[in-house]
Amino acid sequence: MCSLVARDALLHGGFELASGQESSFYFDSKPVTLSPTGARLVGQAFIDAINRHAPNADGVGGLTLGADPIISSIVLLSEATPQPLKGLIVRKEQKSHGTERLIEGPTTGIHEVVVVDDVVTSGGSAKQAVERLRESGLRVVLAIALIDRLAGFEQTMREIDVPTRAILTVDDFGERSAERRAAAAPVVAAT
């Protein structure tokens, strides 16, 4: 899966991240999580991690939009396992019409939820999802990222008592070291 992410999701240039940080690389997970092969591989990787680290989970949720395709893949693939999982999508803002829900999906009968996210830096989106799910009376037992940029996710989740895992980290792609080398390179003035 690492080669698929590197080929289809890793972009180079100048980017501002959701955390406000600047970066010379960016992971756009959607070309992977919304492709047939990527959806299957990502869903299975998350199911494997959930089976290992949250064997009693019966729900999976996350903040829209990054988590949506991951949740769908997990829910679909989990039906054929001994641990079928219900999906929950956490809105960024409460719906202003219809049911006015903040959380979409079948919340009844869920005892333990795993929060998922596509790419995490500081973990702000995952934290928001955890807080909203807890406000709804759900117990969050784990947070899993497809890609952890290793820039605060684990610490943010530790502060709210949620263990973390990552399917891949930025170190799997060598980008963090390349960005550090570029930042440390001496600037030579043109004469």
GROMACS .gro file of C-alpha atoms in nm:
model
  191
    1MET     CA    1   0.000   0.000   0.000
    2CYS     CA    2   0.292   0.235   0.065
    3SER     CA    3   0.385   0.236  -0.304
    4LEU     CA    4   0.024   0.310  -0.403
    5VAL     CA    5   0.011   0.606  -0.161
    6ALA     CA    6   0.351   0.731  -0.280
    7ARG     CA    7   0.242   0.712  -0.644
    8ASP     CA    8  -0.115   0.845  -0.617
    9ALA     CA    9  -0.132   1.061  -0.302
   10LEU     CA   10   0.206   1.219  -0.232
   11LEU     CA   11   0.246   1.568  -0.379
   12HIS     CA   12   0.546   1.801  -0.370
   13GLY     CA   13   0.547   2.180  -0.365
   14GLY     CA   14   0.449   2.443  -0.109
   15PHE     CA   15   0.143   2.357   0.100
   16GLU     CA   16  -0.039   2.493   0.402
   17LEU     CA   17  -0.174   2.208   0.613
   18ALA     CA   18  -0.505   2.206   0.801
   19SER     CA   19  -0.298   2.254   1.118
   20GLY     CA   20  -0.167   2.582   0.976
   21GLN     CA   21   0.185   2.443   0.934
   22GLU     CA   22   0.374   2.486   0.605
   23SER     CA   23   0.513   2.182   0.427
   24SER     CA   24   0.703   2.095   0.110
   25PHE     CA   25   0.490   1.783   0.066
   26TYR     CA   26   0.124   1.693   0.098
   27PHE     CA   27  -0.074   1.371   0.111
   28ASP     CA   28  -0.399   1.390  -0.087
   29SER     CA   29  -0.547   1.058   0.017
   30LYS     CA   30  -0.864   1.073  -0.194
   31PRO     CA   31  -0.710   0.931  -0.515
   32VAL     CA   32  -0.620   0.624  -0.306
   33THR     CA   33  -0.919   0.589  -0.070
   34LEU     CA   34  -1.170   0.645  -0.351
   35SER     CA   35  -1.013   0.400  -0.598
   36PRO     CA   36  -1.123   0.035  -0.609
   37THR     CA   37  -0.783  -0.110  -0.518
   38GLY     CA   38  -0.702   0.161  -0.266
   39ALA     CA   39  -1.039   0.135  -0.093
   40ARG     CA   40  -0.995  -0.240  -0.051
   41LEU     CA   41  -0.635  -0.216   0.073
   42VAL     CA   42  -0.706   0.074   0.309
   43GLY     CA   43  -1.022  -0.086   0.446
   44GLN     CA   44  -0.844  -0.414   0.510
   45ALA     CA   45  -0.547  -0.244   0.677
   46PHE     CA   46  -0.782  -0.061   0.915
   47ILE     CA   47  -0.981  -0.379   0.988
   48ASP     CA   48  -0.657  -0.561   1.071
   49ALA     CA   49  -0.550  -0.278   1.306
   50ILE     CA   50  -0.892  -0.269   1.472
   51ASN     CA   51  -0.890  -0.646   1.521
   52ARG     CA   52  -0.547  -0.623   1.688
   53HIS     CA   53  -0.592  -0.309   1.899
   54ALA     CA   54  -0.968  -0.273   1.959
   55PRO     CA   55  -1.111  -0.626   1.936
   56ASN     CA   56  -1.439  -0.526   2.106
   57ALA     CA   57  -1.512  -0.225   1.885
   58ASP     CA   58  -1.845  -0.231   1.710
   59GLY     CA   59  -1.835   0.114   1.552
   60VAL     CA   60  -1.599   0.323   1.343
   61GLY     CA   61  -1.632   0.696   1.289
   62GLY     CA   62  -1.452   1.012   1.193
   63LEU     CA   63  -1.483   1.373   1.089
   64THR     CA   64  -1.614   1.431   0.739
   65LEU     CA   65  -1.458   1.442   0.468
   66GLY     CA   66  -1.125   1.268   0.510
   67ALA     CA   67  -1.269   0.979   0.709
   68ASP     CA   68  -1.577   0.918   0.491
   69PRO     CA   69  -1.429   0.685   0.226
   70ILE     CA   70  -1.227   0.500   0.490
   71ILE     CA   71  -1.535   0.443   0.704
   72SER     CA   72  -1.728   0.314   0.402
   73SER     CA   73  -1.452   0.069   0.309
   74ILE     CA   74  -1.422  -0.059   0.666
   75VAL     CA   75  -1.798  -0.104   0.707
   76LEU     CA   76  -1.833  -0.287   0.376
   77LEU     CA   77  -1.538  -0.521   0.429
   78SER     CA   78  -1.614  -0.584   0.796
   79GLU     CA   79  -1.950  -0.744   0.714
   80ALA     CA   80  -1.767  -1.063   0.615
   81THR     CA   81  -1.565  -1.075   0.940
   82PRO     CA   82  -1.645  -1.188   1.294
   83GLN     CA   83  -1.629  -0.818   1.391
   84PRO     CA   84  -1.880  -0.627   1.174
   85LEU     CA   85  -1.856  -0.252   1.234
   86LYS     CA   86  -2.120   0.019   1.203
   87GLY     CA   87  -2.013   0.349   1.048
   88LEU     CA   88  -2.055   0.698   1.194
   89ILE     CA   89  -1.980   1.020   1.011
   90VAL     CA   90  -1.921   1.325   1.229
   91ARG     CA   91  -2.024   1.652   1.070
   92LYS     CA   92  -1.811   1.963   1.115
   93GLU     CA   93  -2.127   2.158   1.194
   94GLN     CA   94  -2.469   2.045   1.302
   95LYS     CA   95  -2.711   1.999   1.015
   96SER     CA   96  -2.950   2.296   1.006
   97HIS     CA   97  -3.245   2.114   0.851
   98GLY     CA   98  -3.417   1.777   0.853
   99THR     CA   99  -3.292   1.572   1.147
  100GLU     CA  100  -3.035   1.839   1.246
  101ARG     CA  101  -2.787   1.565   1.332
  102LEU     CA  102  -2.424   1.617   1.413
  103ILE     CA  103  -2.348   1.245   1.380
  104GLU     CA  104  -2.483   1.038   1.092
  105GLY     CA  105  -2.520   0.663   1.109
  106PRO     CA  106  -2.665   0.394   1.331
  107THR     CA  107  -2.561   0.503   1.683
  108THR     CA  108  -2.778   0.255   1.873
  109GLY     CA  109  -2.614  -0.064   1.987
  110ILE     CA  110  -2.261   0.074   1.958
  111HIS     CA  111  -2.047   0.029   2.269
  112GLU     CA  112  -1.692   0.103   2.149
  113VAL     CA  113  -1.592   0.331   1.863
  114VAL     CA  114  -1.264   0.361   1.675
  115VAL     CA  115  -1.201   0.704   1.525
  116VAL     CA  116  -1.033   0.701   1.184
  117ASP     CA  117  -0.874   0.977   0.976
  118ASP     CA  118  -0.688   0.988   0.649
  119VAL     CA  119  -0.387   1.214   0.713
  120VAL     CA  120  -0.304   1.358   1.056
  121THR     CA  121  -0.060   1.628   1.157
  122SER     CA  122  -0.156   1.773   1.495
  123GLY     CA  123  -0.460   1.548   1.530
  124GLY     CA  124  -0.712   1.834   1.547
  125SER     CA  125  -0.972   1.666   1.325
  126ALA     CA  126  -0.947   1.337   1.512
  127LYS     CA  127  -0.980   1.523   1.843
  128GLN     CA  128  -1.291   1.701   1.719
  129ALA     CA  129  -1.443   1.368   1.613
  130VAL     CA  130  -1.363   1.211   1.952
  131GLU     CA  131  -1.520   1.503   2.140
  132ARG     CA  132  -1.837   1.497   1.931
  133LEU     CA  133  -1.875   1.120   1.964
  134ARG     CA  134  -1.824   1.141   2.340
  135GLU     CA  135  -2.080   1.422   2.366
  136SER     CA  136  -2.324   1.180   2.202
  137GLY     CA  137  -2.258   0.924   2.474
  138LEU     CA  138  -2.028   0.698   2.275
  139ARG     CA  139  -1.704   0.549   2.410
  140VAL     CA  140  -1.399   0.606   2.188
  141VAL     CA  141  -1.131   0.341   2.245
  142LEU     CA  142  -0.875   0.409   1.970
  143ALA     CA  143  -0.781   0.654   1.693
  144ILE     CA  144  -0.616   0.528   1.375
  145ALA     CA  145  -0.468   0.737   1.094
  146LEU     CA  146  -0.396   0.617   0.744
  147ILE     CA  147  -0.089   0.844   0.740
  148ASP     CA  148   0.061   1.011   1.048
  149ARG     CA  149   0.288   1.306   0.969
  150LEU     CA  150   0.440   1.254   1.319
  151ALA     CA  151   0.377   1.614   1.421
  152GLY     CA  152   0.150   1.595   1.725
  153PHE     CA  153  -0.131   1.343   1.662
  154GLU     CA  154  -0.017   1.099   1.931
  155GLN     CA  155   0.029   1.377   2.190
  156THR     CA  156  -0.309   1.536   2.112
  157MET     CA  157  -0.485   1.204   2.153
  158ARG     CA  158  -0.290   1.120   2.469
  159GLU     CA  159  -0.421   1.445   2.622
  160ILE     CA  160  -0.779   1.320   2.578
  161ASP     CA  161  -0.700   0.960   2.676
  162VAL     CA  162  -0.726   0.794   2.337
  163PRO     CA  163  -0.452   0.551   2.222
  164THR     CA  164  -0.333   0.586   1.863
  165ARG     CA  165  -0.209   0.377   1.576
  166ALA     CA  166  -0.107   0.460   1.221
  167ILE     CA  167  -0.117   0.244   0.911
  168LEU     CA  168   0.169   0.446   0.759
  169THR     CA  169   0.385   0.733   0.882
  170VAL     CA  170   0.569   1.006   0.700
  171ASP     CA  171   0.890   0.814   0.773
  172ASP     CA  172   0.770   0.537   0.540
  173PHE     CA  173   0.814   0.788   0.256
  174GLY     CA  174   1.136   0.963   0.366
  175GLU     CA  175   0.972   1.303   0.334
  176ARG     CA  176   1.036   1.427   0.685
  177SER     CA  177   1.413   1.384   0.650
  178ALA     CA  178   1.411   1.550   0.308
  179GLU     CA  179   1.217   1.848   0.447
  180ARG     CA  180   1.461   1.880   0.740
  181ARG     CA  181   1.761   1.867   0.506
  182ALA     CA  182   1.609   2.140   0.286
  183ALA     CA  183   1.535   2.360   0.588
  184ALA     CA  184   1.888   2.316   0.720
  185ALA     CA  185   2.062   2.384   0.388
  186PRO     CA  186   2.261   2.708   0.389
  187VAL     CA  187   2.121   2.988   0.177
  188VAL     CA  188   2.374   3.114  -0.076
  189ALA     CA  189   2.325   3.471  -0.189
  190ALA     CA  190   2.354   3.533  -0.559
  191THR     CA  191   2.620   3.786  -0.660
   0.00000   0.00000   0.00000
